[in-house]
PDB file of C-alpha atoms in Angstrom:
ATOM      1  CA  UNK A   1      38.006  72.808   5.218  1.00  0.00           C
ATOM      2  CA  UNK A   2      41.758  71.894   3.999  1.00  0.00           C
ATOM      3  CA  UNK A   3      41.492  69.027   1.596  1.00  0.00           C
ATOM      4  CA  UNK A   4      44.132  66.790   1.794  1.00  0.00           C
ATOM      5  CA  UNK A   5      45.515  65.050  -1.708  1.00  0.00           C
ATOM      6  CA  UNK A   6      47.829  61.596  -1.707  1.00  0.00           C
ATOM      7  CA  UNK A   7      49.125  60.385  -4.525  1.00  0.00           C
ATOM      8  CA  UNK A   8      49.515  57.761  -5.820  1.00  0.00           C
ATOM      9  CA  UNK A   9      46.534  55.862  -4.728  1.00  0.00           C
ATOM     10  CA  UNK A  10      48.428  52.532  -4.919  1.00  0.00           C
ATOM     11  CA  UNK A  11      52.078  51.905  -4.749  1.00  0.00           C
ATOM     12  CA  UNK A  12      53.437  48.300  -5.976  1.00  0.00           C
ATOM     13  CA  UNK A  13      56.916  47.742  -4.680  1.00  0.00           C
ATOM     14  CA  UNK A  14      59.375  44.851  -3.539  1.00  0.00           C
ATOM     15  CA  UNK A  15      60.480  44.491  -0.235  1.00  0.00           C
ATOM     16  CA  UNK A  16      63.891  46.340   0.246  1.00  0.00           C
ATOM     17  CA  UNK A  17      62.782  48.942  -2.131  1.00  0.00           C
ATOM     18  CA  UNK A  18      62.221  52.607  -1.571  1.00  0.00           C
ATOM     19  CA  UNK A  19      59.134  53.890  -1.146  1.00  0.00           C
ATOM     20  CA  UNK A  20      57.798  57.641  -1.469  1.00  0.00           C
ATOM     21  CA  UNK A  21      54.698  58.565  -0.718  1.00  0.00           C
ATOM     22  CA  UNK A  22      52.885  62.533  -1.268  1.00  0.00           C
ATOM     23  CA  UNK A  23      50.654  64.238   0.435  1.00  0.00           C
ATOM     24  CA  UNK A  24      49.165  67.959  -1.032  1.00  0.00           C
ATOM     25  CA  UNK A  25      47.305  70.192   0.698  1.00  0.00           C
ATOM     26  CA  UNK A  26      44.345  72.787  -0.102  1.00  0.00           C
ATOM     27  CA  UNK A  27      46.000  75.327   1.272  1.00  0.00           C
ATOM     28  CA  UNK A  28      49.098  75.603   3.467  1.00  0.00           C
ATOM     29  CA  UNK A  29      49.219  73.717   6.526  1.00  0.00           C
ATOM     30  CA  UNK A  30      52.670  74.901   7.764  1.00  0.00           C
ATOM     31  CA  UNK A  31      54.289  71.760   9.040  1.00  0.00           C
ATOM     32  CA  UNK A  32      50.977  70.448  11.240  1.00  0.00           C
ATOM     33  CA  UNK A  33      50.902  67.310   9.422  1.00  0.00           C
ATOM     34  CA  UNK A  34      51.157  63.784  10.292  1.00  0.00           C
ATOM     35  CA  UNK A  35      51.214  60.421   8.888  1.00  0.00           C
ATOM     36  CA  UNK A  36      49.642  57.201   9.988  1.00  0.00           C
ATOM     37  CA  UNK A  37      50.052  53.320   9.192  1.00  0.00           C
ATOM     38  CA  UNK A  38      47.163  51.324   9.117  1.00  0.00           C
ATOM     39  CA  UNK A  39      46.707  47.403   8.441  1.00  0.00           C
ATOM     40  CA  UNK A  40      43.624  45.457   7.799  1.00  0.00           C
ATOM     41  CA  UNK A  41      42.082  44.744  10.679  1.00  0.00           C
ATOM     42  CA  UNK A  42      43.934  47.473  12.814  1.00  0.00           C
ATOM     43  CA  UNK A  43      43.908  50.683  13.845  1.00  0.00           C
ATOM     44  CA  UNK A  44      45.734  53.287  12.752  1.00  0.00           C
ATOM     45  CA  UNK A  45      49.265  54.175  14.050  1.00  0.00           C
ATOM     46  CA  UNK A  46      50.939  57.412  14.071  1.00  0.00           C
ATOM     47  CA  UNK A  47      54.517  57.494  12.274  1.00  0.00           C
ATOM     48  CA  UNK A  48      55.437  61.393  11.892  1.00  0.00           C
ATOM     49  CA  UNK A  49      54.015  64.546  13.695  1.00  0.00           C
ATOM     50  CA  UNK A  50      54.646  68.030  12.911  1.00  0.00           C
ATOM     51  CA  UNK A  51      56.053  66.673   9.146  1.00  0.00           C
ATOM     52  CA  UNK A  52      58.776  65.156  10.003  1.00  0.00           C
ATOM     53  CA  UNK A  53      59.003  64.380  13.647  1.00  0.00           C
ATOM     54  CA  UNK A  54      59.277  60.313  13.862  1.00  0.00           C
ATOM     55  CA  UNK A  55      56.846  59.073  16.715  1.00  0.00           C
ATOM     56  CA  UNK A  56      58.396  57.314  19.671  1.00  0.00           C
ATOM     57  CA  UNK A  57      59.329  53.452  18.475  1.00  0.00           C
ATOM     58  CA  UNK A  58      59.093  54.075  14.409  1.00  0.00           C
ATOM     59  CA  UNK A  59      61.764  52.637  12.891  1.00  0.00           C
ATOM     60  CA  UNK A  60      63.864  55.017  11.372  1.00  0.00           C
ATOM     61  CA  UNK A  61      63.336  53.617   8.201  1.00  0.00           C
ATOM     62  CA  UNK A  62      60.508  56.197   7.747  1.00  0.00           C
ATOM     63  CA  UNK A  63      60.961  59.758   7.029  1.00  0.00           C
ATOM     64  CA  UNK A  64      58.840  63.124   6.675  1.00  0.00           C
ATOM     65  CA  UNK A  65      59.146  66.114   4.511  1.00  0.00           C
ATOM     66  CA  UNK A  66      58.006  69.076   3.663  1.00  0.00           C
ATOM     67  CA  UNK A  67      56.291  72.026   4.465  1.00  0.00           C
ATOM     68  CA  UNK A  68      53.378  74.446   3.778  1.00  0.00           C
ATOM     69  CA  UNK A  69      51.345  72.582   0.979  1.00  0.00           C
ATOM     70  CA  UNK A  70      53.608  69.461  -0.541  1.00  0.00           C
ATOM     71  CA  UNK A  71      54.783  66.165   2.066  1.00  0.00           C
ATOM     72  CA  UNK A  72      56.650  63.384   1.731  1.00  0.00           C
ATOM     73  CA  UNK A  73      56.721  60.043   3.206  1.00  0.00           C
ATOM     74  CA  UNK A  74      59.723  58.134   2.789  1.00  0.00           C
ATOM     75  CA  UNK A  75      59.878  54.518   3.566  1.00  0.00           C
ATOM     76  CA  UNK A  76      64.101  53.548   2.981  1.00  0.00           C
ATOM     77  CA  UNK A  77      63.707  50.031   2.698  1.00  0.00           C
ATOM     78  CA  UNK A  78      60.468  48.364   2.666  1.00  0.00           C
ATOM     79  CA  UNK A  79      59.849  45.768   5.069  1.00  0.00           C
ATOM     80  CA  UNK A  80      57.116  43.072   4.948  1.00  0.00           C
ATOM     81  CA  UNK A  81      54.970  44.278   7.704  1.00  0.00           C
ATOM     82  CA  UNK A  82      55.721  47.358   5.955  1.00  0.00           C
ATOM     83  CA  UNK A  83      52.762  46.949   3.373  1.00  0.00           C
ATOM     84  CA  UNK A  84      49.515  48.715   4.463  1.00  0.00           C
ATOM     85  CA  UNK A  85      47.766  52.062   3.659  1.00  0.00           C
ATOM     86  CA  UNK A  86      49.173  55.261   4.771  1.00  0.00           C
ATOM     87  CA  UNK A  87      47.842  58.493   5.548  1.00  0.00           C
ATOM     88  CA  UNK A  88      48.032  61.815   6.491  1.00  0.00           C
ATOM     89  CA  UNK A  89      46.283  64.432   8.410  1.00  0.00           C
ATOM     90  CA  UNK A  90      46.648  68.272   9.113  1.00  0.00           C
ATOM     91  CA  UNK A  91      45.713  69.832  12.131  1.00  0.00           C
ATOM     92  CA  UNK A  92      46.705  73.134  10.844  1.00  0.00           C
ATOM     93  CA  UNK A  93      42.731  74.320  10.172  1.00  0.00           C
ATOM     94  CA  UNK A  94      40.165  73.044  12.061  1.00  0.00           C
ATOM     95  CA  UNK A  95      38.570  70.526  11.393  1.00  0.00           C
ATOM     96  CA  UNK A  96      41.211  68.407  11.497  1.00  0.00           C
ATOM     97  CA  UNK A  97      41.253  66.182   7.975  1.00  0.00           C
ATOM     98  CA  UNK A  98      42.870  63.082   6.600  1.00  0.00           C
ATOM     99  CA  UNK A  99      43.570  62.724   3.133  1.00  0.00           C
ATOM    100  CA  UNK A 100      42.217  59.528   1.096  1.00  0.00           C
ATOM    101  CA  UNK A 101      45.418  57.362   1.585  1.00  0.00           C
ATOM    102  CA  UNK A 102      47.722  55.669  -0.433  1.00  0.00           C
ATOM    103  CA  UNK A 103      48.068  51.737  -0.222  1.00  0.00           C
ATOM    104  CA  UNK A 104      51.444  50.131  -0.626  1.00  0.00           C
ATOM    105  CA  UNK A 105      51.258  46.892  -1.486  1.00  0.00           C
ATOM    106  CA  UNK A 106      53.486  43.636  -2.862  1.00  0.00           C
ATOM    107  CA  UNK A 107      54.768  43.646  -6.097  1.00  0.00           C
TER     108      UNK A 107
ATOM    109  CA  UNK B   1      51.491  50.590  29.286  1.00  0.00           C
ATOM    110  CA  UNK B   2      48.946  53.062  28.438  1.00  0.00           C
ATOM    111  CA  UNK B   3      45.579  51.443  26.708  1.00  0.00           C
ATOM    112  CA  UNK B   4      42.544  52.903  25.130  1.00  0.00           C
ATOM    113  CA  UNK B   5      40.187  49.987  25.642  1.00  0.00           C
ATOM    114  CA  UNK B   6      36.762  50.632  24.259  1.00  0.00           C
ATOM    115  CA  UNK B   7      33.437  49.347  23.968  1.00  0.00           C
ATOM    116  CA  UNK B   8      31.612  46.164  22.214  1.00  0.00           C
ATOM    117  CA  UNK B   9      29.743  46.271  19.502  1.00  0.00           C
ATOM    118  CA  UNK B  10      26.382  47.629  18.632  1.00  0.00           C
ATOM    119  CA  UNK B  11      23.894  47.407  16.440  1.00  0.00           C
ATOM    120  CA  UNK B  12      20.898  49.973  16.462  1.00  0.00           C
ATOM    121  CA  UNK B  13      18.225  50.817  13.997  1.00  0.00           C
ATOM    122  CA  UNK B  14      17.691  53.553  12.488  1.00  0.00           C
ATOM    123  CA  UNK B  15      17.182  57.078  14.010  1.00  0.00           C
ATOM    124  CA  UNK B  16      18.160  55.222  17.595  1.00  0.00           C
ATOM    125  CA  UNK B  17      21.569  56.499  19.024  1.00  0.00           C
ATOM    126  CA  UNK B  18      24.762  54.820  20.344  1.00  0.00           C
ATOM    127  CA  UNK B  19      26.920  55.030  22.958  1.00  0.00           C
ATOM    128  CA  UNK B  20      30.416  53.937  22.762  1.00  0.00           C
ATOM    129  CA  UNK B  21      32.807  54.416  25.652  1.00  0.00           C
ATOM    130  CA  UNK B  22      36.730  54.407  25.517  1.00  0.00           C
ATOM    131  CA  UNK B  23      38.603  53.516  28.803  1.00  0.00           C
ATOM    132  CA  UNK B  24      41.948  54.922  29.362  1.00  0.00           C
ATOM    133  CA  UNK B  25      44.576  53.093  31.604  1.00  0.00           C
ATOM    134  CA  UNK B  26      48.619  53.705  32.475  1.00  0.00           C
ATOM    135  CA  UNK B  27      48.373  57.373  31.950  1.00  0.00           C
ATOM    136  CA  UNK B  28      46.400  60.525  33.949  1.00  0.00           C
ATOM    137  CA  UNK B  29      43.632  60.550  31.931  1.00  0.00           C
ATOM    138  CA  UNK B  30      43.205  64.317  32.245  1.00  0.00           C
ATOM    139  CA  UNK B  31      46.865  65.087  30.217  1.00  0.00           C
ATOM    140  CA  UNK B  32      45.362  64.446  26.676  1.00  0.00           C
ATOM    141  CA  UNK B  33      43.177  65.184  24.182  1.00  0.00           C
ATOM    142  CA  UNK B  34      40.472  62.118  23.182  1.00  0.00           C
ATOM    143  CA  UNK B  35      39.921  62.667  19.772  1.00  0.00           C
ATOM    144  CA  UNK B  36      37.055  60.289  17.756  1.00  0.00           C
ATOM    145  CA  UNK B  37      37.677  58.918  14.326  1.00  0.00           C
ATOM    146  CA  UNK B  38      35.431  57.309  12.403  1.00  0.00           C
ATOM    147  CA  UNK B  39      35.967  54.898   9.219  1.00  0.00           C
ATOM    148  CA  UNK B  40      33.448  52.686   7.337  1.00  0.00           C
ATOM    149  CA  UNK B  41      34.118  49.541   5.742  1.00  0.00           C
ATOM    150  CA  UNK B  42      36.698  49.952   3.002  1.00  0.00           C
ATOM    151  CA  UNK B  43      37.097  53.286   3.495  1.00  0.00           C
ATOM    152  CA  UNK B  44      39.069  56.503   4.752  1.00  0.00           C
ATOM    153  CA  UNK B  45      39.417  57.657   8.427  1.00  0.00           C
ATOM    154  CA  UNK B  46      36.982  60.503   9.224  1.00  0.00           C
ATOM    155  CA  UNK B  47      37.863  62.680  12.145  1.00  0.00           C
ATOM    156  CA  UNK B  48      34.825  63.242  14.620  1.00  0.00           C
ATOM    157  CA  UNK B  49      35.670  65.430  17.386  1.00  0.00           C
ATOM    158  CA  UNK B  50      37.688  65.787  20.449  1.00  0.00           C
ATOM    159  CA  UNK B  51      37.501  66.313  24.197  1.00  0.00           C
ATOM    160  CA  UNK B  52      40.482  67.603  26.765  1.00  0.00           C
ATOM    161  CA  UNK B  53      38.927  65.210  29.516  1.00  0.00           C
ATOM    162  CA  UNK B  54      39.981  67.962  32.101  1.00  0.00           C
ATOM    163  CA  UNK B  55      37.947  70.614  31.245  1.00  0.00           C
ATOM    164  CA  UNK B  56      35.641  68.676  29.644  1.00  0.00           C
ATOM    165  CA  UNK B  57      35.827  71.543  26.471  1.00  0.00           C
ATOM    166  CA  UNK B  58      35.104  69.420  23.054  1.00  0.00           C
ATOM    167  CA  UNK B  59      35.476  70.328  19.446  1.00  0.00           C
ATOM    168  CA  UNK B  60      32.821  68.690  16.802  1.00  0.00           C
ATOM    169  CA  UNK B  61      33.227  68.406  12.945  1.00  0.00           C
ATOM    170  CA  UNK B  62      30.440  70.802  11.234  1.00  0.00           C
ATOM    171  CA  UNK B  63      28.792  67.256   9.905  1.00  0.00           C
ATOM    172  CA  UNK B  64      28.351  66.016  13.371  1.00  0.00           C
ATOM    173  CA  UNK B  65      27.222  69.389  15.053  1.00  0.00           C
ATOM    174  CA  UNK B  66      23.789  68.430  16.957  1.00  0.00           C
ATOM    175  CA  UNK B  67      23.957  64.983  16.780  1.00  0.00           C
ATOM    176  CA  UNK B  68      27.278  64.186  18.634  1.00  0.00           C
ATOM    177  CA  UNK B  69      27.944  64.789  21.926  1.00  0.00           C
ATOM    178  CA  UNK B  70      31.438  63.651  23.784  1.00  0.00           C
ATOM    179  CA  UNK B  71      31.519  63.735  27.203  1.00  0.00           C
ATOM    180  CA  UNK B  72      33.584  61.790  29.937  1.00  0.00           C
ATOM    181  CA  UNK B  73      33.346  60.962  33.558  1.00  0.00           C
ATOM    182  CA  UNK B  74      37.361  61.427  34.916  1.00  0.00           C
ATOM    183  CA  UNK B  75      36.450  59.128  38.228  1.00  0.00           C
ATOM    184  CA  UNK B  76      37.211  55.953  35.692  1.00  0.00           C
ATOM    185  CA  UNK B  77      39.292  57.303  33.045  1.00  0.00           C
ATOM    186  CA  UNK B  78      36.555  56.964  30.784  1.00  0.00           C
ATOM    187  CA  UNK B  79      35.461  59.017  27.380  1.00  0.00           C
ATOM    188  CA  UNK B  80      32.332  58.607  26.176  1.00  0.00           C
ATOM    189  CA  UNK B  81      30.952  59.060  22.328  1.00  0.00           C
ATOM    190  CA  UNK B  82      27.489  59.536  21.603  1.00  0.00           C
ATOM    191  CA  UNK B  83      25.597  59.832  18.470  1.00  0.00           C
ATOM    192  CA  UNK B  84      21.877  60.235  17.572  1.00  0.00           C
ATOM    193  CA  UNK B  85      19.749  59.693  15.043  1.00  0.00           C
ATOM    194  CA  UNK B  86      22.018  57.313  13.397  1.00  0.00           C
ATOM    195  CA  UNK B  87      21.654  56.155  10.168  1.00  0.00           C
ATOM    196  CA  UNK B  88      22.651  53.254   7.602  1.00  0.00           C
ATOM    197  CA  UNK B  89      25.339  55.993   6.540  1.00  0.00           C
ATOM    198  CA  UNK B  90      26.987  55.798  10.160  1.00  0.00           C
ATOM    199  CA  UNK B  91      28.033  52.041   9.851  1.00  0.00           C
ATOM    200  CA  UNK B  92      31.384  52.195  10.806  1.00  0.00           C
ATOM    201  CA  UNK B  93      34.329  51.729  13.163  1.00  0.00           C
ATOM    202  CA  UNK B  94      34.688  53.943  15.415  1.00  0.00           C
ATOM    203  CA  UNK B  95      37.808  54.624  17.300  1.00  0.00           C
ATOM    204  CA  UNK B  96      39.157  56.886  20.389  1.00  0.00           C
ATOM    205  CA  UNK B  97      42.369  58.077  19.749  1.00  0.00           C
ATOM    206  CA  UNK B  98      45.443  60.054  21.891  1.00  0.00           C
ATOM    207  CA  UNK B  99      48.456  61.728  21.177  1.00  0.00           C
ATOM    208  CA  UNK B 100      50.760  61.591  24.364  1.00  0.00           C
ATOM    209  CA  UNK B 101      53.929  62.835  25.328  1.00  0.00           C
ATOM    210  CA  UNK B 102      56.909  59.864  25.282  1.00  0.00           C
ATOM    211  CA  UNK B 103      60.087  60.671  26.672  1.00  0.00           C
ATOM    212  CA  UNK B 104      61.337  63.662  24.004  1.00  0.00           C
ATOM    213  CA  UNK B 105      58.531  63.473  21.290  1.00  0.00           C
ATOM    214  CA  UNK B 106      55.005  61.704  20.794  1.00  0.00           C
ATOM    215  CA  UNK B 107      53.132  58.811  20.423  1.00  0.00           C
ATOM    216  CA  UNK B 108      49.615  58.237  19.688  1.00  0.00           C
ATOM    217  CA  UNK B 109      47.381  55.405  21.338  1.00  0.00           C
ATOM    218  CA  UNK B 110      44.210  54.101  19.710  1.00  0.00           C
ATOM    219  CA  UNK B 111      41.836  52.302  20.839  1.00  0.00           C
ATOM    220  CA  UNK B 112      40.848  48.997  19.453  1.00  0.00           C
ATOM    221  CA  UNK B 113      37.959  49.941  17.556  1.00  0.00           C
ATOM    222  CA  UNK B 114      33.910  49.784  17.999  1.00  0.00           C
ATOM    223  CA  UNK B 115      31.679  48.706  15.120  1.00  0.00           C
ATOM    224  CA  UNK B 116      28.289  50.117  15.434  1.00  0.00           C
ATOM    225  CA  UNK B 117      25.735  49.015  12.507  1.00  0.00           C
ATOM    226  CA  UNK B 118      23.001  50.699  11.981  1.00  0.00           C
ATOM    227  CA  UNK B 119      20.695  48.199   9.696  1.00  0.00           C
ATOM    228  CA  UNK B 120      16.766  48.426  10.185  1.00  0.00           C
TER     229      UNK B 120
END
């Protein structure tokens, strides 16, 4: 099973600031990996495919990077509703896995 | 607009099973994948298994094999999750989740979520 690394485990930021978010994996995942939002109280939403494919209606504000074992996450600008845990999830190997998440919150 | 609306809550006892159901709407529900996520209070998303409601062929994490079954019944759009022998461990929220094509690329639909507790 690919095991799935984010770091860091929290990110403190100000709105309008940059975020950039990692994901490592076990083992190489070519570029099956995708990221999700969540919120409290929500379920999850998808925000990249395939590592850097945006999902229909995400802002383009978010960005996705990389390939093989190291990802990236880019938020440009943070906005308020911005502010929730992220994470990601190969479907390279089965099973499919999701790393631990990273949660960005105010600073 | 396409919906994954799913089931109420439950709460079962220990070694009883649970049934949660996850109906699809504004799409053909035989296009996509149903995959099942799972995620306990305060904690990570655990992926569960998935079902191509077509041919009915499903896919089950190692930690589930025997105890989760996913079926569906394609006359009402409808994907069912079951799991047995539950216990306190399988508190959580459980979710049905798609990934459907959108003009040139993706978007996923998830449901809204089931809590089963499992408390004796």
């Amino acid at each position: 099973e690919i095991v799935l690394t984010q770091s860091p485990a929290t990110l403190s930021l100000s709105p309008g600031e940059r975020a950039t978010l990692s994901c490592r994996a076990s083992q190489s995942v070519s570029s099956y990996l995708a990221w999700y939002q969540q919120k409290p109280g929500q379920a999850p939403r998808l925000l990249i495919y395939d590592a850097s494919n945006r999902a229909t209606g995400i802002p383009a504000r978010f960005s996705g990077s990389g390939s093989g074992t190291d990802f990236t996450l880019t938020i440009s600008s943070l906005e308020p509703e911005d502010f929730a845990v992220y994470y990601c999830q190969q479907r390279s190997n089965w099973p499919p896995t999701f790393g631990p998440g990273t949660k960005v919150d105010i600073k | 607009q396409v919906q994954l609306v799913q089931s109420g809550a439950e709460v079962k006892k220990p070694g009883a099973s649970v049934k949660v159901s996850c109906k699809a709407s504004g799409y053909t529900f035989t296009s996509y994948d149903i995959n099942w996520v799972r995620q306990a209070t305060g904690q990570g998303l655990e992926w569960m298994g998935w079902m191509n409601p077509n041919s009915g062929n499903t896919g089950y994490a190692q930690k589930f094999q025997g105890r989760v079954t996913m079926t569906r019944n394609t006359s009402i759009s409808t994907a069912y999750m079951e799991l047995s022998s539950l216990r306190s461990e399988d508190t959580a929220v459980y979710y049905c989740a798609t990934i459907a094509a959108a003009g040139t690329g993706l978007v996923g639909y998830w449901g809204q979520g089931t809590l089963v507790t499992v408390s004796s």
